XYZ file of C-alpha atoms in Angstrom:
669
model
C -8.582 11.661 17.176
C -7.574 13.106 13.840
C -4.988 11.473 11.615
C -4.975 13.970 8.762
C -5.229 17.725 9.119
C -8.035 19.096 6.934
C -10.267 22.149 6.773
C -13.703 21.670 8.259
C -16.807 23.487 7.000
C -19.176 24.082 9.928
C -22.901 24.484 9.446
C -24.594 25.431 12.696
C -28.099 24.120 13.248
C -28.033 24.582 16.991
C -30.053 27.777 17.068
C -32.911 28.684 14.739
C -34.790 31.868 15.661
C -38.390 32.361 14.540
C -39.415 36.021 14.409
C -43.008 37.127 14.996
C -42.804 39.699 12.244
C -40.663 39.651 9.141
C -40.035 42.558 6.816
C -38.723 40.934 3.622
C -37.849 37.346 2.862
C -35.827 36.673 -0.243
C -36.025 33.514 -2.363
C -32.587 32.257 -1.316
C -33.525 32.366 2.391
C -36.725 30.430 1.667
C -34.784 27.758 -0.217
C -32.127 27.463 2.516
C -34.722 27.235 5.283
C -36.629 24.637 3.282
C -33.495 22.496 2.978
C -32.758 22.886 6.681
C -36.284 21.879 7.591
C -36.072 18.796 5.401
C -32.842 17.798 7.104
C -34.285 18.411 10.575
C -37.438 16.444 9.735
C -35.306 13.487 8.678
C -33.761 13.179 12.117
C -35.206 10.660 14.522
C -37.642 12.165 17.023
C -36.461 11.321 20.523
C -37.768 12.154 24.003
C -35.808 14.489 26.258
C -32.966 12.697 28.000
C -33.839 13.959 31.476
C -37.283 12.318 31.232
C -35.727 8.845 30.960
C -33.809 6.401 33.110
C -30.471 4.990 31.914
C -32.190 1.715 30.961
C -34.802 3.556 28.911
C -32.272 5.787 27.156
C -29.626 3.105 26.595
C -31.295 -0.347 26.506
C -28.119 -2.326 25.670
C -26.477 -3.440 28.933
C -22.917 -3.376 27.569
C -23.326 0.078 26.041
C -24.867 1.310 29.274
C -22.071 -0.166 31.401
C -19.484 1.610 29.267
C -21.305 4.925 29.618
C -21.707 4.578 33.378
C -17.993 3.928 33.631
C -16.816 6.911 31.580
C -19.435 9.242 33.066
C -18.923 8.024 36.644
C -22.656 7.560 37.175
C -24.755 4.700 38.531
C -26.986 2.468 36.446
C -30.139 2.951 38.471
C -33.860 3.335 37.969
C -33.917 7.066 38.665
C -34.311 9.673 35.949
C -31.108 10.881 34.364
C -29.889 13.957 36.213
C -29.163 17.292 34.601
C -25.489 16.831 35.459
C -25.386 13.487 33.616
C -27.327 14.958 30.700
C -24.817 17.796 30.442
C -21.921 15.312 30.477
C -23.488 13.273 27.690
C -24.156 16.286 25.514
C -20.546 17.510 25.575
C -18.874 14.166 24.833
C -17.250 14.224 21.387
C -15.635 10.766 21.296
C -17.041 7.282 21.973
C -14.702 4.280 21.867
C -16.880 1.164 21.735
C -14.564 -1.259 19.955
C -15.282 -4.950 20.756
C -17.741 -4.283 23.597
C -20.237 -7.024 22.544
C -22.864 -4.340 21.945
C -26.000 -5.364 20.035
C -27.931 -2.096 20.176
C -26.604 1.477 20.065
C -29.968 3.085 20.737
C -29.319 6.283 22.648
C -26.233 7.289 20.686
C -28.394 10.058 19.214
C -28.271 11.875 22.576
C -24.586 12.614 21.997
C -25.346 15.709 19.950
C -21.723 16.903 19.923
C -20.255 13.535 18.995
C -17.406 13.895 16.497
C -15.823 10.438 16.600
C -17.719 7.163 16.958
C -15.769 3.901 17.017
C -18.144 0.938 17.329
C -16.388 -1.705 15.248
C -16.385 -5.448 15.913
C -19.663 -5.591 17.817
C -22.974 -7.303 17.003
C -24.903 -4.355 15.613
C -27.685 -4.995 13.108
C -28.769 -1.352 12.900
C -27.086 1.986 13.519
C -28.875 5.343 13.614
C -26.608 8.401 13.530
C -29.171 10.804 12.101
C -29.053 12.954 15.258
C -25.265 13.275 15.290
C -24.670 16.187 12.891
C -21.170 16.918 14.254
C -19.880 13.439 13.383
C -16.526 13.534 11.575
C -15.304 9.954 11.998
C -17.528 6.860 11.951
C -15.879 3.450 12.266
C -18.380 0.587 12.401
C -16.629 -2.223 10.547
C -17.082 -5.866 11.527
C -20.772 -5.771 12.489
C -23.948 -7.182 10.898
C -25.282 -3.984 9.365
C -27.460 -4.229 6.262
C -28.162 -0.511 5.917
C -26.357 2.687 6.865
C -27.737 6.216 6.508
C -25.198 9.039 6.779
C -27.175 11.675 4.908
C -27.405 13.917 7.998
C -23.693 13.704 8.764
C -22.495 16.517 6.538
C -19.185 16.923 8.371
C -18.187 13.298 7.942
C -14.558 12.954 6.817
C -13.746 9.331 7.613
C -16.245 6.493 7.096
C -15.181 2.896 7.726
C -17.831 0.166 7.551
C -15.972 -2.765 6.010
C -17.052 -6.317 6.794
C -20.804 -5.788 6.987
C -23.594 -6.763 4.576
C -24.597 -3.379 3.208
C -26.100 -3.443 -0.290
C -26.784 0.256 -0.910
C -24.816 3.346 0.124
C -25.728 6.986 -0.399
C -22.883 9.399 0.338
C -24.034 12.156 -2.002
C -24.486 14.576 0.922
C -21.054 13.861 2.431
C -19.023 16.279 0.355
C -16.273 16.546 2.974
C -15.569 12.821 2.917
C -11.841 12.067 2.639
C -11.584 8.394 3.607
C -14.084 5.691 2.634
C -13.509 2.054 3.597
C -16.504 0.008 2.432
C -14.745 -3.260 1.616
C -16.269 -6.737 2.020
C -19.920 -5.754 1.783
C -22.563 -6.512 -0.869
C -22.466 -3.270 -2.836
C -23.416 -3.542 -6.498
C -23.012 0.174 -7.157
C -20.956 2.940 -5.561
C -21.371 6.612 -6.418
C -18.515 8.853 -5.238
C -19.157 11.655 -7.715
C -20.139 14.096 -4.941
C -17.027 13.435 -2.864
C -14.327 15.604 -4.455
C -12.070 15.559 -1.364
C -11.799 11.767 -1.274
C -8.173 10.648 -0.803
C -8.572 6.978 0.211
C -11.120 4.567 -1.244
C -11.126 0.911 -0.261
C -14.079 -0.898 -1.855
C -12.631 -4.340 -2.488
C -14.616 -7.536 -2.003
C -17.977 -6.237 -3.228
C -20.009 -6.913 -6.390
C -19.192 -3.717 -8.259
C -19.478 -3.870 -12.040
C -18.592 -0.212 -12.569
C -16.656 2.413 -10.628
C -16.394 6.065 -11.627
C -13.649 8.056 -9.863
C -13.458 10.883 -12.390
C -14.695 13.435 -9.824
C -12.072 12.506 -7.238
C -8.933 14.434 -8.232
C -7.400 14.161 -4.725
C -7.519 10.355 -4.685
C -4.233 8.877 -3.465
C -5.117 5.258 -2.712
C -7.662 3.078 -4.516
C -8.246 -0.547 -3.556
C -10.983 -2.039 -5.742
C -9.779 -5.631 -6.105
C -12.094 -8.654 -5.946
C -15.001 -7.050 -7.767
C -16.563 -7.543 -11.223
C -15.113 -4.472 -12.918
C -14.766 -4.652 -16.686
C -13.384 -1.138 -17.080
C -11.542 1.317 -14.844
C -10.592 4.880 -15.770
C -8.037 6.588 -13.498
C -7.029 9.323 -15.927
C -8.518 12.032 -13.681
C -6.581 10.917 -10.603
C -3.122 12.478 -11.002
C -2.336 12.170 -7.261
C -2.825 8.399 -7.221
C -0.021 6.663 -5.312
C -1.395 3.165 -4.748
C -3.766 1.277 -7.058
C -4.906 -2.304 -6.501
C -7.446 -3.407 -9.102
C -6.495 -7.085 -9.115
C -8.949 -9.955 -9.493
C -11.425 -8.193 -11.773
C -12.245 -8.594 -15.479
C -10.241 -5.702 -16.897
C -9.080 -5.989 -20.493
C -7.349 -2.611 -20.554
C -5.744 -0.332 -17.975
C -4.232 3.073 -18.707
C -1.975 4.564 -16.003
C -0.267 7.107 -18.233
C -1.845 9.970 -16.256
C -0.644 8.673 -12.886
C 2.965 9.867 -12.588
C 3.023 9.547 -8.768
C 2.129 5.856 -8.764
C 4.291 3.845 -6.344
C 2.295 0.622 -6.043
C 0.315 -1.025 -8.862
C -1.397 -4.396 -8.553
C -3.389 -5.332 -11.652
C -2.883 -9.085 -11.377
C -5.572 -11.654 -12.187
C -7.213 -9.705 -14.995
C -7.255 -10.080 -18.798
C -4.763 -7.387 -19.778
C -2.971 -7.805 -23.086
C -0.875 -4.644 -22.760
C 0.415 -2.530 -19.893
C 2.381 0.706 -20.223
C 4.073 1.890 -17.015
C 6.597 4.178 -18.684
C 4.798 7.314 -17.420
C 5.012 6.165 -13.791
C 8.710 6.683 -12.987
C 8.150 6.490 -9.194
C 6.825 2.923 -9.369
C 8.367 0.653 -6.730
C 6.019 -2.347 -6.713
C 4.424 -3.843 -9.826
C 2.218 -6.921 -9.641
C 0.841 -7.848 -13.066
C 0.899 -11.645 -12.865
C -1.775 -13.907 -14.367
C -2.730 -11.692 -17.299
C -2.146 -12.067 -21.047
C 0.811 -9.712 -21.446
C 3.072 -10.369 -24.409
C 5.540 -7.611 -23.576
C 6.484 -5.484 -20.585
C 8.812 -2.474 -20.582
C 10.086 -1.392 -17.150
C 13.138 0.518 -18.354
C 11.717 3.856 -17.124
C 10.970 2.493 -13.657
C 14.469 2.731 -12.253
C 13.298 2.682 -8.621
C 11.361 -0.567 -9.071
C 11.937 -2.926 -6.139
C 9.368 -5.681 -6.669
C 8.210 -7.112 -9.997
C 5.795 -10.029 -10.114
C 4.892 -10.769 -13.740
C 4.611 -14.554 -13.724
C 2.018 -16.509 -15.730
C 1.840 -14.208 -18.755
C 3.102 -14.670 -22.344
C 6.339 -12.707 -22.110
C 9.084 -13.753 -24.509
C 11.635 -11.199 -23.329
C 12.189 -9.238 -20.140
C 14.851 -6.555 -19.677
C 15.575 -5.526 -16.068
C 19.018 -4.050 -16.699
C 17.801 -0.552 -15.714
C 16.176 -1.741 -12.491
C 19.187 -1.674 -10.189
C 17.027 -1.358 -7.044
C 15.154 -4.582 -7.806
C 14.959 -6.939 -4.804
C 12.109 -9.275 -5.855
C 11.596 -10.704 -9.335
C 9.089 -13.452 -10.093
C 8.631 -14.089 -13.807
C 8.010 -17.831 -14.064
C 5.311 -19.317 -16.264
C 6.170 -17.185 -19.313
C 8.110 -18.022 -22.493
C 11.474 -16.518 -21.566
C 14.535 -18.207 -23.008
C 17.091 -16.006 -21.284
C 17.112 -13.649 -18.339
C 20.019 -11.342 -17.522
C 20.162 -10.226 -13.879
C 23.895 -9.524 -13.800
C 23.314 -5.844 -12.947
C 20.675 -6.510 -10.282
C 23.014 -6.700 -7.296
C 20.221 -6.096 -4.762
C 18.156 -9.070 -5.885
C 16.992 -11.189 -2.949
C 14.197 -13.257 -4.474
C 14.454 -14.596 -8.030
C 11.957 -17.042 -9.502
C 11.875 -17.570 -13.269
C 11.281 -21.283 -13.381
C 8.623 -23.285 -15.273
C 8.909 -21.338 -18.524
C 6.506 -22.620 -21.200
C 7.352 -23.762 -24.695
C 5.997 -21.827 -27.628
C 3.600 -23.719 -29.844
C 6.335 -23.930 -32.513
C 8.798 -25.381 -30.063
C 11.498 -23.826 -27.920
C 13.290 -24.275 -24.677
C 11.771 -25.436 -21.443
C 13.281 -25.236 -18.013
C 13.425 -27.742 -15.231
C 13.031 -26.127 -11.818
C 16.288 -26.164 -9.886
C 15.733 -27.317 -6.307
C 16.816 -24.872 -3.631
C 19.794 -26.028 -1.600
C 19.812 -24.262 1.752
C 23.184 -22.890 2.816
C 24.168 -22.916 6.472
C 25.835 -19.802 7.886
C 27.108 -18.715 11.295
C 27.370 -15.230 12.765
C 28.591 -16.410 16.137
C 31.129 -14.428 18.121
C 33.023 -15.168 21.308
C 30.498 -12.947 23.130
C 27.595 -10.652 22.285
C 29.924 -7.782 21.344
C 31.794 -9.969 18.894
C 28.515 -11.292 17.474
C 27.241 -7.768 16.812
C 30.515 -6.948 15.043
C 30.222 -10.062 12.850
C 26.674 -9.019 11.940
C 27.940 -5.540 11.062
C 30.684 -6.955 8.840
C 28.166 -9.184 7.092
C 25.906 -6.283 6.160
C 28.033 -3.140 5.839
C 31.369 -2.169 4.333
C 31.299 1.579 4.821
C 28.652 3.725 6.518
C 28.164 7.211 7.898
C 26.013 6.143 10.851
C 26.200 3.642 13.712
C 23.598 2.990 16.416
C 25.126 2.244 19.823
C 23.176 0.506 22.604
C 23.938 -0.971 26.014
C 24.308 -4.734 25.674
C 22.354 -5.380 28.874
C 19.715 -2.648 28.678
C 17.333 -4.237 26.195
C 14.258 -2.074 26.965
C 15.975 1.155 25.920
C 16.972 -0.334 22.597
C 13.783 -2.236 21.700
C 12.532 0.501 19.409
C 15.889 1.200 17.753
C 15.743 -1.254 14.838
C 13.521 0.660 12.359
C 15.381 3.888 13.140
C 18.732 2.179 12.513
C 17.455 0.777 9.206
C 16.311 4.248 8.130
C 19.838 5.511 8.857
C 21.425 2.467 7.146
C 23.251 1.911 10.417
C 24.370 -1.333 12.063
C 23.590 -1.765 15.757
C 26.716 -2.162 17.897
C 26.992 -2.860 21.623
C 28.750 -1.222 24.538
C 29.049 -1.575 28.297
C 27.712 1.168 30.528
C 31.015 2.808 31.469
C 33.498 1.656 28.847
C 33.467 1.163 25.105
C 34.175 -2.421 24.093
C 37.379 -2.647 22.055
C 35.773 -4.803 19.345
C 33.033 -2.208 18.967
C 35.558 0.620 18.762
C 37.516 -1.230 16.079
C 34.347 -1.820 14.056
C 33.366 1.857 14.209
C 36.803 2.639 12.808
C 36.519 -0.012 10.047
C 33.151 1.330 8.959
C 34.461 4.888 8.701
C 31.438 6.129 10.609
C 30.896 9.836 11.194
C 27.774 9.852 13.368
C 27.114 7.733 16.460
C 23.501 7.540 17.646
C 23.443 6.549 21.324
C 20.095 5.068 22.373
C 19.239 5.477 26.046
C 20.131 7.764 28.923
C 23.339 8.121 30.915
C 22.449 5.130 33.087
C 22.629 3.006 29.954
C 25.575 4.614 28.178
C 27.697 6.828 30.412
C 28.724 10.364 29.475
C 32.361 9.234 29.539
C 31.780 7.089 26.427
C 30.146 10.037 24.694
C 33.165 12.227 25.533
C 35.597 9.530 24.409
C 33.923 9.246 21.004
C 33.733 13.022 20.609
C 37.466 13.236 21.260
C 37.938 10.895 18.301
C 36.191 13.405 16.055
C 32.837 11.638 15.897
C 29.487 13.423 15.958
C 27.361 12.124 18.852
C 23.558 12.217 18.883
C 21.851 10.813 21.965
C 18.201 9.761 21.769
C 16.614 9.067 25.140
C 13.458 9.750 27.076
C 12.361 9.781 30.683
C 11.812 6.016 30.451
C 11.628 3.253 27.849
C 8.168 4.418 26.747
C 9.295 7.974 26.188
C 12.397 6.732 24.359
C 10.193 4.792 21.939
C 8.180 7.962 21.267
C 11.343 9.966 20.619
C 12.671 7.299 18.236
C 9.345 7.330 16.402
C 9.602 11.102 15.984
C 13.115 10.710 14.593
C 11.893 7.989 12.236
C 9.112 10.305 11.073
C 11.763 12.798 9.958
C 13.253 10.122 7.705
C 9.988 8.583 6.478
C 6.516 9.929 7.216
C 4.783 7.501 9.551
C 1.976 5.459 7.981
C 2.012 2.264 10.058
C 2.638 1.513 13.745
C 3.701 -1.412 15.916
C 2.712 -1.567 19.588
C 4.083 -4.009 22.159
C 4.028 -4.233 25.934
C 7.116 -2.471 27.313
C 7.606 -4.895 30.230
C 6.180 -8.242 29.189
C 6.509 -7.971 25.430
C 10.255 -7.578 24.908
C 10.411 -10.701 22.742
C 7.411 -9.447 20.764
C 9.262 -6.210 20.012
C 12.285 -8.156 18.799
C 9.998 -10.380 16.689
C 8.736 -7.247 14.937
C 12.191 -5.697 14.547
C 13.045 -6.955 11.060
C 9.648 -6.303 9.486
C 9.443 -2.907 11.223
C 12.814 -2.073 9.709
C 11.655 -3.110 6.239
C 8.298 -1.305 6.460
C 9.665 1.768 8.316
C 7.223 1.253 11.193
C 8.058 2.625 14.649
C 7.877 0.197 17.577
C 5.966 1.928 20.368
C 5.982 0.645 23.936
C 2.856 0.683 26.063
C 1.181 -1.444 28.762
C -2.198 -2.313 30.217
C -2.424 0.814 32.406
C -1.022 3.311 29.904
C -3.556 6.038 29.037
C -1.776 6.223 25.640
C -1.982 10.015 25.481
C 1.633 10.291 24.315
C 0.955 7.845 21.486
C -2.248 9.656 20.531
C -0.337 12.940 20.400
C 2.359 11.317 18.255
C -0.063 10.090 15.602
C -2.371 13.101 15.649
C -2.583 14.626 12.154
C -0.798 11.629 10.621
C -2.319 9.383 7.985
C -1.956 6.017 9.749
C -3.225 3.093 7.656
C -2.488 0.189 10.039
C -1.718 -0.318 13.731
C -0.207 -3.704 14.573
C -0.768 -4.670 18.209
C 1.487 -7.621 19.047
C 0.772 -9.675 22.158
C -2.250 -10.837 24.136
C -5.218 -8.614 25.011
C -4.299 -8.493 28.708
C -1.041 -6.683 27.889
C -2.735 -3.529 26.610
C -5.204 -0.810 27.512
C -8.632 -2.346 26.947
C -9.583 0.608 24.729
C -6.548 0.314 22.472
C -8.778 -0.581 19.537
C -10.516 2.763 19.859
C -7.415 4.855 20.478
C -5.622 3.663 17.336
C -6.664 3.624 13.684
C -7.224 0.299 11.904
C -5.926 -2.145 14.502
C -4.586 -5.582 13.528
C -3.833 -7.925 16.436
C -1.189 -10.650 16.342
C -0.570 -12.937 19.322
C 0.142 -16.525 20.292
C 0.153 -18.671 23.403
C 3.809 -17.827 24.112
C 6.689 -15.845 22.623
C 7.571 -18.655 20.206
C 4.057 -18.895 18.780
C 3.729 -15.108 18.575
C 7.055 -14.985 16.723
C 5.805 -17.676 14.312
C 2.558 -15.792 13.703
C 4.459 -12.582 12.991
C 6.601 -14.365 10.406
C 3.599 -16.137 8.895
C 1.656 -12.871 8.599
C 4.330 -10.621 7.125
C 6.443 -13.003 5.027
C 4.133 -14.542 2.445
C 6.716 -15.674 -0.118
C 7.237 -19.420 -0.324
C 10.977 -18.897 -0.783
C 12.834 -16.618 1.627
C 16.399 -15.434 1.354
C 17.427 -16.191 4.930
C 16.194 -17.332 8.318
C 18.144 -15.862 11.229
C 17.986 -18.024 14.363
C 18.584 -16.280 17.703
C 17.886 -16.920 21.394
C 14.410 -16.019 22.637
C 15.420 -14.599 26.039
C 13.285 -16.996 28.091
C 16.128 -17.689 30.521
C 17.602 -14.173 30.485
C 15.863 -11.226 28.835
C 19.159 -9.661 27.778
C 19.843 -12.770 25.641
C 17.513 -11.069 23.168
C 20.350 -8.692 22.304
C 21.610 -10.987 19.502
C 18.194 -10.913 17.843
C 18.099 -7.158 18.342
C 21.533 -6.767 16.733
C 20.563 -8.731 13.618
C 17.218 -6.953 13.129
C 18.576 -4.292 10.782
C 20.416 -6.858 8.640
C 17.242 -8.967 8.533
C 15.321 -5.881 7.436
C 17.847 -5.244 4.656
C 17.631 -8.814 3.362
C 13.854 -8.959 3.939
C 14.272 -12.079 6.038
C 12.689 -13.079 9.370
C 14.325 -13.645 12.747
C 13.240 -16.868 14.465
C 13.414 -16.783 18.277
C 14.286 -20.159 19.780
C 14.902 -21.756 23.140
C 16.326 -25.182 23.836
C 14.876 -26.742 20.688
C 12.061 -25.570 18.430
C 8.314 -25.617 19.068
C 5.622 -27.246 16.913
C 4.453 -23.853 15.634
C 7.996 -23.158 14.439
C 8.311 -26.558 12.760
C 5.058 -25.929 10.914
C 6.284 -22.517 9.807
C 9.590 -23.875 8.503
C 7.959 -26.804 6.695
C 5.728 -24.423 4.720
C 8.647 -22.482 3.225
C 12.023 -22.828 1.597
C 15.082 -20.855 2.645
C 18.150 -20.081 0.582
C 20.104 -19.620 3.811
C 19.748 -20.305 7.497
C 22.028 -18.365 9.834
C 22.793 -18.959 13.490
C 23.067 -15.674 15.398
C 25.179 -15.916 18.539
C 25.543 -19.055 20.616
C 25.246 -20.263 24.185
C 21.693 -21.525 23.956
C 20.423 -21.869 20.389
C 22.680 -24.670 19.134
C 20.162 -27.504 19.556
C 17.404 -25.539 17.861
C 19.693 -24.622 14.970
C 20.617 -28.284 14.506
C 16.934 -29.240 14.406
C 16.267 -26.567 11.793
C 19.203 -27.806 9.709
C 17.600 -31.241 9.607
C 14.199 -29.805 8.682
C 15.471 -27.879 5.650
C 17.661 -30.638 4.212
């Protein structure tokens, strides 16, 4: 699979003709042939495949079982047939994620292999010297101490994080675009011969120096948790994300990085930081340094600023109208004016220090949690109350059937991208409360999610007659609808992260991910254990996907999902409540959250999840989680709540979550 379209330079070594008589041989040909011979000599010498049995060619039982399955051959003592040999030699993709494989001997017979995914196994060695066509190698989470990729000249994507590799030579891999070598034991890293590198993740090593001056295409650099004393990014004008936190940097110059969106330089020894030449900056983390001043007046799109534990005496955020998170405690601020920061959700400026000559100090003000209710007479009324809470006037509204949850599961991130509340309708008639709310909002466009069995054509005609523009998004089934919504979301924001849930058994999981998917602009894709996932693979082909969140137990998904998706992160619990808690715990790491929305978990009736679905967009806007509850709260939820503080808790809908809400009220008092 390919997630970024690039040009490939092809060097064919498949046929070398030796002539009995040669007229003239020039010096260049001699040099080229000499280099080719050296490369060929370096490859491992292996016996012909058709002279071996399966056991001899592939000694690891788990590797062999996988091959027998995909090749439809028997694991027997006979010599490998020509038919099997031919099958092996044309295979270009091996998905061996989490197969408990200890030995990949025999992988060198796959001479046309382009993509090898063997992560999270028990490999101590890996020989890919006979795989010259290899473009993607993902072998993270093993026990490798060495890795030789000098024969893999076409390699574009190399991911070997979480091993114990001390030395890496990628000088021959000039086509390399993505290098993930984090959490190893590297003391040096030379990327000077990799001019096409766009992503470098080398955090958690022992690097004392890092030279990226020959990497002009670099867009993302994650080099935190090393021993870097200097870092020069002046030759990386395309840099979008830089995380160099937890090093020993005394200076950092980002004046030549105008495209920078994310900068984390926290936990260093910086005395100055100039971000005035990075007008696109949205997230700045510079806490725990020695900054005496910080000017963010040119960063008008800044959303998150964490500058606590420095020596700031003043901080002006009057130009940062998009700011949602500000943490500036542990400085020497006497005043802080946030009167213009109307979008602020999180504000922490407590525990200011006195200057040595005296000055003011501040006593932290305890958070008093406010109790709120968005509870209507029925689900339609509840969705209207949610809409009124979050929107005064909008161009767009998303309309879903109140009882057809599967069709609407993937709608939340799309609705957030359109800044649209989710309103409810019946199949054949538009609820009057919903119609009134559409009128109040002054909406122009109505996005109907689902086919005519969910929302009848008569409703579409009725709304058109009122002068509204109707756009229907639906597929052949819930799975296809999720794909179509993802494609629409991609038009608004280029896809970089994914969420996958089971389309039948994971409805609550999808709702759990709704708010964070809305915030992070991640599509929610529906799949199941028998899905071949071809539609999803086609969707993400040629896209630069950095993370794939798979939510729910292993049995709910295709067993090869780890190989079919890039950079999989799994989140699951024993039940829907624990999974919901783990989602919140993983994605919401602030100790103080703006709100906690409490809605029914759908255990008794799946369509009870509609309240949680309705509030997902609002939760995404306020960057607050949705807690799914039944008749009372579970231990995992109590633990989650006890670890955090909430400025607000809000009951969403009624008829089943009252007891749980009361218990939560008592916990946060």
